[in-house]
Coordinates of C-alpha atoms in Angstrom, one line a residue:
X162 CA 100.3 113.7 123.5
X163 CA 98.3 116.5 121.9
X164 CA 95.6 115.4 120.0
X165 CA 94.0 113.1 122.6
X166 CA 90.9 114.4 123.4
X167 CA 90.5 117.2 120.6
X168 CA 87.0 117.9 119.8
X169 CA 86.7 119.0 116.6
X170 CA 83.7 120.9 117.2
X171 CA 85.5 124.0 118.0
X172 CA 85.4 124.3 114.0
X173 CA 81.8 124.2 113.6
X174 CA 81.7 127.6 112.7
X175 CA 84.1 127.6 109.8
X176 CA 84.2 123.7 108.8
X177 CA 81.6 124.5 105.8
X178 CA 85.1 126.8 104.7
X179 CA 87.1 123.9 104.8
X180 CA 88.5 122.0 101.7
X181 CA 87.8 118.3 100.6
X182 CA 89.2 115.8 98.2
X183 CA 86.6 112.9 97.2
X184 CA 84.6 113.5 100.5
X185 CA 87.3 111.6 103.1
X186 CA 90.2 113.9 102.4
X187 CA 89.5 116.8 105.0
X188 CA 90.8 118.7 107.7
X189 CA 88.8 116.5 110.2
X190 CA 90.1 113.4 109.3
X191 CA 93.3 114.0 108.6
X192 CA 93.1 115.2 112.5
X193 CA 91.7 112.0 113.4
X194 CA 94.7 110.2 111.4
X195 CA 97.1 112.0 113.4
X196 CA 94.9 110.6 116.6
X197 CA 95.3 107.5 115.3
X198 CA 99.0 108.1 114.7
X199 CA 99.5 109.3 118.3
X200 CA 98.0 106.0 119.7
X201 CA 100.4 103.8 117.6
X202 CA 103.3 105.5 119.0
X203 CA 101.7 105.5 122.9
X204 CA 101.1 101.3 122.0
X205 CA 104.7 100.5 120.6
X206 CA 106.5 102.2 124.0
X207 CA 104.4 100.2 126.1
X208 CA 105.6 96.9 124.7
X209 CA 109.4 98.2 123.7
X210 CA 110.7 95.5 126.0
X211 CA 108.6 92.6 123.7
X212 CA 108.6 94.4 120.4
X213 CA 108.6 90.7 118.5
X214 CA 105.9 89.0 120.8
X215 CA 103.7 92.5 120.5
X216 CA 103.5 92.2 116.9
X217 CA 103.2 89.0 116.4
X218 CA 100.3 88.1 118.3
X219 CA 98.8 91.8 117.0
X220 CA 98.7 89.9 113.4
X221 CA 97.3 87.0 115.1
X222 CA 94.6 89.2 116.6
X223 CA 94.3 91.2 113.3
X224 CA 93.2 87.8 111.6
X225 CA 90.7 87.1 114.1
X226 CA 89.1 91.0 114.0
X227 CA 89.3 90.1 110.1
X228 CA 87.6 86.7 109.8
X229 CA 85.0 88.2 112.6
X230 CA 84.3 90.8 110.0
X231 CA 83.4 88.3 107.7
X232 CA 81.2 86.7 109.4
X233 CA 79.4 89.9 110.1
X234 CA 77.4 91.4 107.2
X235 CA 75.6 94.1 109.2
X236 CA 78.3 97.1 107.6
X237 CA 76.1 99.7 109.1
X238 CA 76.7 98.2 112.7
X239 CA 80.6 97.5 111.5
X240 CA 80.7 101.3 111.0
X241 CA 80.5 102.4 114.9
X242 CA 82.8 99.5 116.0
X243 CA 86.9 99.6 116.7
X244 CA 89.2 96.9 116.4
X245 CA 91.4 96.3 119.4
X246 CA 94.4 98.9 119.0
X247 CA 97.3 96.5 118.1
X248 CA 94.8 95.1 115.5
X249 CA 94.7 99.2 114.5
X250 CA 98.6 99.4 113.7
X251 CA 98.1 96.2 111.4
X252 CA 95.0 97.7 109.4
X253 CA 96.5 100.7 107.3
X254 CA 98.6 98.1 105.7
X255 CA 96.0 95.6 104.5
X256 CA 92.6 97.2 104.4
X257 CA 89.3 95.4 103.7
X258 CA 87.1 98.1 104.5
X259 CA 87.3 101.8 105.7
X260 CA 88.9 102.4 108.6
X261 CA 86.2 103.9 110.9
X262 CA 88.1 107.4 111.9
X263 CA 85.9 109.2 113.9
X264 CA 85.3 106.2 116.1
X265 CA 88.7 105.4 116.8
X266 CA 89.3 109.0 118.1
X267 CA 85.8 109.1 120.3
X268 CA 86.5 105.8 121.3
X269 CA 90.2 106.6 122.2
X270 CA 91.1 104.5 125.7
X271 CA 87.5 104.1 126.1
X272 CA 86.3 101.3 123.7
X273 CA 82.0 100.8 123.7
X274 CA 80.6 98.1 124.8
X275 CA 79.4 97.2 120.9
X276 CA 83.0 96.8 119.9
X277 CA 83.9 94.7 122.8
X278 CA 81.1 92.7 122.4
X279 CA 81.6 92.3 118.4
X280 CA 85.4 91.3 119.4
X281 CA 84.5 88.9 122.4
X282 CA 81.7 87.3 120.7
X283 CA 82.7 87.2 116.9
X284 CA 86.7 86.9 116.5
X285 CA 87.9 85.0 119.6
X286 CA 85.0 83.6 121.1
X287 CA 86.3 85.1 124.5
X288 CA 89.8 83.4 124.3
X289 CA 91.6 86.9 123.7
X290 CA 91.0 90.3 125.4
X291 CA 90.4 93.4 124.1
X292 CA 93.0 95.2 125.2
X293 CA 95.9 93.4 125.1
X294 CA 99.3 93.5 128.2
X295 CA 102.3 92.2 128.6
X296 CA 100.8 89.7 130.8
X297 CA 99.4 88.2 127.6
X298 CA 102.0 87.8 126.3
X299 CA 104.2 85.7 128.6
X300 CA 101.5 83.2 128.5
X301 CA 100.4 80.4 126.1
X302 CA 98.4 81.2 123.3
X303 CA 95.2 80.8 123.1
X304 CA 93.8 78.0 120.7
X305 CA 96.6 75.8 119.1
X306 CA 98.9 76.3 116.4
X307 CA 99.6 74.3 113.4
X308 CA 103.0 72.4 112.3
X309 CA 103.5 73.2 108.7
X310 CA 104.8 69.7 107.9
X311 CA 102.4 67.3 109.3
X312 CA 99.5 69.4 110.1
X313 CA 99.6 68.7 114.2
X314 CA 98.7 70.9 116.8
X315 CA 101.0 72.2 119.3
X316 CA 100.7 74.9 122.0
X317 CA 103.5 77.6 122.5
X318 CA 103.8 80.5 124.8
X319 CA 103.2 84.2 123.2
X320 CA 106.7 85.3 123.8
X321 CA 108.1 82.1 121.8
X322 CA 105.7 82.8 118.7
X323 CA 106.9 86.3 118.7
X324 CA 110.6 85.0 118.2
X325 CA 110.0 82.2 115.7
X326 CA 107.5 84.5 113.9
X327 CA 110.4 87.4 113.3
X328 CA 113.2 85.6 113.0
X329 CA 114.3 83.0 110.4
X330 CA 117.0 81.3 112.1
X331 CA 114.7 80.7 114.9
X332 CA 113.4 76.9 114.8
X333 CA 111.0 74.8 116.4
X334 CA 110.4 71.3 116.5
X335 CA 107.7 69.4 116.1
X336 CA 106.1 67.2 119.3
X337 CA 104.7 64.2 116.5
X338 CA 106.7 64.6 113.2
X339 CA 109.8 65.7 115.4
X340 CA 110.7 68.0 112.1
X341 CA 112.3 71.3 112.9
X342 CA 110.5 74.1 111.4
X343 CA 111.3 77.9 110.8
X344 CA 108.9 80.9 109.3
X345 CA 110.5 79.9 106.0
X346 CA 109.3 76.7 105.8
X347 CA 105.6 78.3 107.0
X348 CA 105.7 80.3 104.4
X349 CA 106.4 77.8 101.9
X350 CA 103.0 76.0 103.0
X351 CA 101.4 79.2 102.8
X352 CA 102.1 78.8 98.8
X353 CA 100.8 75.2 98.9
X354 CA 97.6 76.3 100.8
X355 CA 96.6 78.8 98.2
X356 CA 97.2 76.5 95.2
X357 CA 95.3 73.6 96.2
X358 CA 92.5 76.2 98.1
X359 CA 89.2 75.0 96.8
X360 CA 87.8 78.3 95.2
X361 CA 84.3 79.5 95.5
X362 CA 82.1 80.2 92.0
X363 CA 82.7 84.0 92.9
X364 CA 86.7 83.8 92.7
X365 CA 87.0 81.9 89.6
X366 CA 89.4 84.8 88.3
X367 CA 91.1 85.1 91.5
X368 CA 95.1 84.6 90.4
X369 CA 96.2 81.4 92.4
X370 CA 99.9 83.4 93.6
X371 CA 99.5 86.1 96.1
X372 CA 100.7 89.3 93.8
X373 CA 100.0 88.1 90.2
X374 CA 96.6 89.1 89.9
X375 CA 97.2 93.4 89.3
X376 CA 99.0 94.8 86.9
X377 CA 101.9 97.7 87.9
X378 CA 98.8 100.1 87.4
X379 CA 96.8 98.3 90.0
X380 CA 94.2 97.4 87.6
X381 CA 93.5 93.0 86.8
X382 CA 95.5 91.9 84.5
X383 CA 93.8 90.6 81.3
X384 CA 96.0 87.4 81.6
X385 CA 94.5 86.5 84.6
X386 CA 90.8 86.0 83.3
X387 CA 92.0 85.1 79.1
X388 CA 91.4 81.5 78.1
X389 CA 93.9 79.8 75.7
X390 CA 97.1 79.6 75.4
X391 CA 98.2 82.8 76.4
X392 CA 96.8 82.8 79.8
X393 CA 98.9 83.3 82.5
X394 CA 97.8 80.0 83.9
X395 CA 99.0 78.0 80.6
X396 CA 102.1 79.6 80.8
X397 CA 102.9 79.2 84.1
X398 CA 102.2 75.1 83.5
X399 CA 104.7 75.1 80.6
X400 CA 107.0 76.5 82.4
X401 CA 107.2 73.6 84.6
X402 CA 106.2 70.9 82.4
X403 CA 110.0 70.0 82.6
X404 CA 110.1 69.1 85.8
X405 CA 106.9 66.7 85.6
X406 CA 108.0 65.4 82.2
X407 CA 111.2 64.0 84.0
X408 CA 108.6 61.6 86.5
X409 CA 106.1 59.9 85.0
X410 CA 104.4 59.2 88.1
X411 CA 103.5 62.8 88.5
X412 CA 102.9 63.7 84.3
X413 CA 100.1 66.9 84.2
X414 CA 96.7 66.1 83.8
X415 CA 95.6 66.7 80.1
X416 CA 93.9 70.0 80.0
X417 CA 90.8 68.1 77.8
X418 CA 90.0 66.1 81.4
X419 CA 90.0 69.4 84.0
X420 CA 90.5 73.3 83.4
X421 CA 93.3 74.8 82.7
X422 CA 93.7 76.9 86.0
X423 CA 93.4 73.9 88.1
X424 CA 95.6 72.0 86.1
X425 CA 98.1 74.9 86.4
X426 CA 97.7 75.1 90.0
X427 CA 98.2 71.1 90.6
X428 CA 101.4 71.6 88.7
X429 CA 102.6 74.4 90.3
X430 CA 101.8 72.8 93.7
X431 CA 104.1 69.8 92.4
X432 CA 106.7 71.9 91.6
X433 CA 107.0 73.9 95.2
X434 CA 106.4 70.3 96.8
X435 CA 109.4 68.8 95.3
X436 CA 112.1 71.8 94.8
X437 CA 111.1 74.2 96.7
X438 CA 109.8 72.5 100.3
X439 CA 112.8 71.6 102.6
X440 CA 115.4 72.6 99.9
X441 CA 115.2 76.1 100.0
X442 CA 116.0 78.2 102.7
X443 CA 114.9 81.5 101.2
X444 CA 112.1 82.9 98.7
X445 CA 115.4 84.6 97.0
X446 CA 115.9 81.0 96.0
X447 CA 113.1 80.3 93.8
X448 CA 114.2 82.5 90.9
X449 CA 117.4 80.5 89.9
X450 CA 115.4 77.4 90.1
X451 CA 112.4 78.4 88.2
X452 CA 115.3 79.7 85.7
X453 CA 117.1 76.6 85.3
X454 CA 114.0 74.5 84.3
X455 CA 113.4 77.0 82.2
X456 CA 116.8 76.7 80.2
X457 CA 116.5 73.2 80.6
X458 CA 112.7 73.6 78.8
X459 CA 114.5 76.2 76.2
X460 CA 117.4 73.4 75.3
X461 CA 114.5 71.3 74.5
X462 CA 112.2 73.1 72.5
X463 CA 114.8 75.2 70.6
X464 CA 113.8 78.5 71.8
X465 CA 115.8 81.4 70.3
X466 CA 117.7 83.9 72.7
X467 CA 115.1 86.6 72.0
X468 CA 112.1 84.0 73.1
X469 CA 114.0 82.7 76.2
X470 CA 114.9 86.4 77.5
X471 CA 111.6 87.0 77.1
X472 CA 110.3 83.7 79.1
X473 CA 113.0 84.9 81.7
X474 CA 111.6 87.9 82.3
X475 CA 108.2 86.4 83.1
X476 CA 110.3 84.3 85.1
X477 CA 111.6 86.6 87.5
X478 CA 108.4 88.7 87.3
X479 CA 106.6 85.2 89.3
X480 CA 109.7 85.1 91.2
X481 CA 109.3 88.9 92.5
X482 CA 105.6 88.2 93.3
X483 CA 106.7 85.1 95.7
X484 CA 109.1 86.9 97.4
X485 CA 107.4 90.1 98.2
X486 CA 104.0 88.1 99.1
X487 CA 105.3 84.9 100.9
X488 CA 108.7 85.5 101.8
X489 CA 109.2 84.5 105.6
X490 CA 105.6 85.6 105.8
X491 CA 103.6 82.5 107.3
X492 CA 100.3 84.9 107.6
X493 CA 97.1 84.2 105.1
X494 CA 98.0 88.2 104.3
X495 CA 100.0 88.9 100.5
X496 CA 101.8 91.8 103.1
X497 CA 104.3 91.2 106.0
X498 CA 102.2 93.5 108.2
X499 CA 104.9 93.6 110.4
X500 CA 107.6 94.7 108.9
X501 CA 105.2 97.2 107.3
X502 CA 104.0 98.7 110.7
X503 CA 107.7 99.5 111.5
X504 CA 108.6 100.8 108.5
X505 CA 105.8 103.6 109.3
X506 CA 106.9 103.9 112.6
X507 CA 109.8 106.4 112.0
X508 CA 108.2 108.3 109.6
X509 CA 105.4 108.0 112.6
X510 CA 107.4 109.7 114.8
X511 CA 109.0 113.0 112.9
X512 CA 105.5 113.5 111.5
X513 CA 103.8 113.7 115.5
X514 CA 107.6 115.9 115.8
X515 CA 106.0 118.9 113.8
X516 CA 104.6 122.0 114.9
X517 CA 100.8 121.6 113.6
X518 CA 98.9 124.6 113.1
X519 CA 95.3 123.5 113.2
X520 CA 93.1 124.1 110.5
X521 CA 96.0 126.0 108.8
X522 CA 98.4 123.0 108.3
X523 CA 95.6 120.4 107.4
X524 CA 93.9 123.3 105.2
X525 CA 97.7 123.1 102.7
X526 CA 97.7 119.8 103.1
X527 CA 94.4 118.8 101.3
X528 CA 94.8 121.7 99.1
X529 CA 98.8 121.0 98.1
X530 CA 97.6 117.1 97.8
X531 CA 95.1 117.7 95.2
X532 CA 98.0 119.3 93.5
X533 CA 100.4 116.9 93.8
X534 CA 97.8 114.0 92.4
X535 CA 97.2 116.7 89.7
X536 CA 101.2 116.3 89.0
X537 CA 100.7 112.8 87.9
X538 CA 99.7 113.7 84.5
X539 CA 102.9 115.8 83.8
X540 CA 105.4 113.9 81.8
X541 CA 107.4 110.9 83.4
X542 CA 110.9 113.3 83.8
X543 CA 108.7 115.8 86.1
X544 CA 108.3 114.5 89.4
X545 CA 106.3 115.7 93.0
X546 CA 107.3 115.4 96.7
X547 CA 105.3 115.4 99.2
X548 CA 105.7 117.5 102.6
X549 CA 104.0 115.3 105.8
X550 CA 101.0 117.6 105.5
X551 CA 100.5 116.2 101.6
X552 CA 101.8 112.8 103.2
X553 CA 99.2 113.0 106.4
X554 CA 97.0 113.8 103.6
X555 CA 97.5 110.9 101.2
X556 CA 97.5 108.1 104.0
X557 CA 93.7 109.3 105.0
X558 CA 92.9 109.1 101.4
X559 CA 93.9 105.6 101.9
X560 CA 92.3 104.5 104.6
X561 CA 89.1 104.3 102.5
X562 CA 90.6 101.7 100.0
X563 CA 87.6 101.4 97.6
X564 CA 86.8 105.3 97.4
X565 CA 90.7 106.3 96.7
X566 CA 90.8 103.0 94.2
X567 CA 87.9 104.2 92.4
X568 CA 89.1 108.1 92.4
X569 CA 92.8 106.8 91.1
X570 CA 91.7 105.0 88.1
X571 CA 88.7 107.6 87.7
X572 CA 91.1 110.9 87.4
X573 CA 94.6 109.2 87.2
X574 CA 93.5 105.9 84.9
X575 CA 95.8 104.3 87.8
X576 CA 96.3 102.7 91.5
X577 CA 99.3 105.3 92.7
X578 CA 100.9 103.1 95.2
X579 CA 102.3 104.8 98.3
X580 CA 105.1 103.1 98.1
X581 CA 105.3 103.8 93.7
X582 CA 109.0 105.2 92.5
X583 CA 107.8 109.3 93.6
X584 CA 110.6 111.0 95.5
X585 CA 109.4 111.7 99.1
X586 CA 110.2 114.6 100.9
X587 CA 112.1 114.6 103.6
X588 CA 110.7 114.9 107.0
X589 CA 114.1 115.4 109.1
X590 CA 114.1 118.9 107.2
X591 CA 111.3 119.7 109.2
X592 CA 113.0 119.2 112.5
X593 CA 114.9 122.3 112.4
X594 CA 111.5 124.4 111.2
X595 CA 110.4 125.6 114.5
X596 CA 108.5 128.9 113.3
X597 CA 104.6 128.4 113.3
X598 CA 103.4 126.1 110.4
X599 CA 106.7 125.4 108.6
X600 CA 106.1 128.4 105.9
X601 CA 109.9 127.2 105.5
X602 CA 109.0 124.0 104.1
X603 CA 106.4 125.5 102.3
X604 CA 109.2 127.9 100.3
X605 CA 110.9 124.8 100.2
X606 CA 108.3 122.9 98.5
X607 CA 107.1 125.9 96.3
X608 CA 110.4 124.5 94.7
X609 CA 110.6 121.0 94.8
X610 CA 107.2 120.2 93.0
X611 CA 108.5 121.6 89.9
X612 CA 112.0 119.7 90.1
X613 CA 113.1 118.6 86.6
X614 CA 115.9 115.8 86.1
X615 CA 118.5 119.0 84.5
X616 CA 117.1 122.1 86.3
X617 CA 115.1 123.4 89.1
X618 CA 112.3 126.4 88.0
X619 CA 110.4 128.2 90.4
X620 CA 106.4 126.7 90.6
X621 CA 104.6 129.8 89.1
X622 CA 106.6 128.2 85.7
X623 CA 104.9 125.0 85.9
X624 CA 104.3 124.3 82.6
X625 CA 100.3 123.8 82.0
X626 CA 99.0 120.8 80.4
X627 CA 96.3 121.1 78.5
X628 CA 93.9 120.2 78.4
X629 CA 93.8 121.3 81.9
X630 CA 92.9 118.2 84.3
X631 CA 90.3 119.1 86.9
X632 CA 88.4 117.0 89.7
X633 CA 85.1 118.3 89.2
X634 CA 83.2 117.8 92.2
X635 CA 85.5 115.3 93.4
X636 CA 87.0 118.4 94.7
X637 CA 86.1 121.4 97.1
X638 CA 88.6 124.1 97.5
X639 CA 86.5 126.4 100.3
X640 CA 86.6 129.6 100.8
X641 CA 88.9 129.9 104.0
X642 CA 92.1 131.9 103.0
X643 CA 95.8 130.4 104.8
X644 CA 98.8 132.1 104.0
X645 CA 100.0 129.7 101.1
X646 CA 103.3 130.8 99.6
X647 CA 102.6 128.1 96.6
X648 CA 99.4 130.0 96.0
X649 CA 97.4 126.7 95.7
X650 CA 94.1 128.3 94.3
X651 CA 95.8 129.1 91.1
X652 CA 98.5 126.4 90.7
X653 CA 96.3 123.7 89.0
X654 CA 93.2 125.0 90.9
X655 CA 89.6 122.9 90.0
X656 CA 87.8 126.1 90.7
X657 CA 90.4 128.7 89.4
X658 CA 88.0 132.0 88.5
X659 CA 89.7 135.1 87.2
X660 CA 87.2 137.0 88.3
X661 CA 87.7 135.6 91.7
X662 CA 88.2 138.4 94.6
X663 CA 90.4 137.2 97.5
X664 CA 89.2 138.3 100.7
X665 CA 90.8 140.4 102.7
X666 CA 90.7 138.4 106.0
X667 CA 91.1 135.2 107.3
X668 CA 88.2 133.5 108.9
X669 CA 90.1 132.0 111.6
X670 CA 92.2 134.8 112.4
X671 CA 89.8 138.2 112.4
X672 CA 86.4 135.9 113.1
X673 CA 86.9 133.6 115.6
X674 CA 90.7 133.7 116.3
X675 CA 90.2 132.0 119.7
X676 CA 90.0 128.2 118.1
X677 CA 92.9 128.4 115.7
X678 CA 94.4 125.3 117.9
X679 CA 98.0 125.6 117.6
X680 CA 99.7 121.8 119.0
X681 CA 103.2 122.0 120.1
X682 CA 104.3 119.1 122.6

């Protein structure tokens, strides 16, 4: 692989040229990313032959790096420690704190003693090693697991986990209860678990359902923290009130005798307890129920059309949350961090498949992703791509969750999801670029970012919006000069100066052209 062992320090001379985006978007990082990218595809070849066990027990190791974490408030000592890798592949997808960069490249096959300490004496108390093998995975796991329906403990070898973890149809069977069991029915407890969670003083806002808290700009929404009537925990408890109304043994508490979110949460507990659990065999199935008490509700109190579409829509808006957060996800995480790590994995792979040109490559990239953020304030038919140096770019901005949430609503007055409606572009049109730095995609892109639903203009057209959104320090240009067809200093540039001279070198080609690092596999 090529970026194992890279020392950055080869760039001492000209880093101070290099551009920035909110102090973690940089050429070094992003080459640390691509480290860490490398490693991820080195870890999933050595357990091809296990791929379900492997991740599996990586998300039960995750949990354990997680809750080790907590129970660790030294953040300066946190800062100089690595998770295990397979806990590595699960922590893009669900961070909690920034993921330490620099350390997981000087640490690379060659973990300190601090971090294996931290792990050992912290996570898993010595029942799980560091690195994990495949031997470890044809054995029991360590520490027991829980049945879902009566709360025994059972012990189960790794490679059995991994095939009831991944796939539904997959059951197991209870020793005491002698219930049968899938990652469904897991799941469904998972639901139960959070709503009848006993809530610290310091979460009494926290929305009970994974996925309800954040609105679609990632931002709480104000119906989570609203009292009255028109809080999103009142209106989840009429929704159901049907359902309880029809037993009298289980009626809802009166809201003068305990707080409306509890109460909420109780009847929402009933309600998964006695249609969903063991008559369900999806999350997909939830909706329709949920929608039929509804109409049942509607029948009752007279609703109008307009008022029950509009009761529907909340509806399926719950019914979205459960599926994406819970659905045949048993984990305490609102993600399926495994079906998220192999979604990455192809894109993975064709990004490590280009020709990087180092700084050059990383250079654009931090450069053409400042302008593609700036794009977000065009108007809803203009659209951006991204090429993988913008992508490599955007995933290390990422990796420092708090910093790029508190730069997206700063400049953008939003969360930008990764995964947000914006049309990606394509990395298998890089496999044919062979010449040095992919100026082809670069001519390509010079294109795409000023794609409009009717007609394509060339960038230099960009229409300006004014006024004219800038970064301010958030953002550093520097001064080195890469051939850039899209001519980045003046397309949307923080720092634009008409006075501005460019030089008529480059600094890594006419100073010190020895440590322009060109990788090739």
């Amino acid at each position: 692989m090529t970026f194992d062992g890279f020392d950055f320090t080869c760039f001492d001379a000209i880093k101070h040229t290099f551009p920035s985006l909110d102090k973690h978007v940089s050429v070094e990082n992003g080459i640390f990313y691509l480290s860490l990218l490398e490693q991820f595809v080195e870890l999933r070849a050595e357990f091809a032959d296990e791929l379900d066990a492997f991740h599996a027990r990586a998300e039960l190791r995750y949990e354990a790096w997680i809750r080790g974490c907590q129970r660790r408030h030294d953040d300066h000592t946190l800062s100089s420690i690595i998770p295990p890798i397979d806990c590595q592949r699960m922590m893009p997808h669900m961070l909690f704190f920034p993921l330490p960069l620099k350390q997981l490249h000087l640490q690379r096959h060659h973990p300190s003693n601090d971090s294996i300490t931290f792990w050992n004496d912290e996570c898993v108390k010595g029942k799980e090693p560091f690195t994990l093998t495949m031997k470890e995975l044809q054995v029991e796991l360590p520490g027991y697991r829980d049945c879902p329906l009566c709360k025994k403990c059972f012990k189960l070898s790794g490679l059995d986990y991994g095939k009831w973890r991944t796939d539904p149809t997959v059951y197991l069977k209870c020793w005491f209860c002698e219930q049968e069991f899938n990652v469904h029915d897991a799941a469904i407890e998972q639901i139960v678990s959070d709503l009848t969670r006993e809530k610290p003083p310091h979460e009494k806002d926290v929305a009970w359902i994974r996925g309800t808290m954040l609105n679609n700009k990632g931002t709480i929404k104000t119906s989570v923290t609203e009292t009255g009537s028109t809080s999103i925990t009142q209106r989840l408890r009429r929704i159901i009130t049907h359902y309880s109304n029809n037993s009298q043994d289980t009626a809802l508490p009166s809201p003068t005798t305990t707080s409306s979110s509890n109460s909420s949460s109780r009847a929402m507990c009933e309600f998964i307890e006695n249609s969903v659990r063991r008559k369900t065999t999806s999350m997909y199935d939830v909706e329709p129920i949920l929608l039929r008490q509804l109409h049942f509700r509607a029948l009752e109190q007279e609703y109008t059309t307009a008022e029950e579409k509009q009761k529907q829509q909340k509806i399926k808006d719950l019914a979205y949350a459960i599926n994406a957060c819970y659905g045949n996800n048993p984990s305490p995480f609102s993600l399926d961090l495994i079906q998220a790590a192999e979604r990455q994995h192809a894109a993975t792979t064709r990004i490590l498949a280009m020709t990087w040109s180092l700084p050059d490559t990383l250079v654009l990239g931090v450069r053409h992703y400042k302008n593609f953020l700036l794009r977000m304030y065009e108007p809803q038919d203009w659209v951006g791509a991204s090429t993988a140096p913008v992508d490599v770019a955007w995933r290390t901005h990422m990796l420092f969750p708090e910093a790029y949430r508190k730069f997206t609503l700063k400049h953008m007055h939003r969360v930008i999801n990764h995964e947000d409606s914006i049309p990606h572009y394509s990395l298998e049109e890089e496999e044919d670029d062979e010449d040095n730095g992919n100026r082809s995609s670069y001519r390509r892109l010079s294109h795409v970012l000023a794609i409009n639903s009717h007609q394509h203009r060339p960038s230099r057209y960009f229409p300006r919006v004014h006024p004219r959104p800038s970064f301010g320090n958030d953002y550093y240009h520097g001064s080195i000069v890469v051939d850039d067809p899209i001519d980045s200093l003046s397309l949307c540039s923080d720092h634009y100066d008409p006075a501005f001279v460019e030089p008529t070198f480059s600094p890594t080609r006419e100073i010190m052209p020895d440590i322009v690092c060109n990788f090739e596999k």
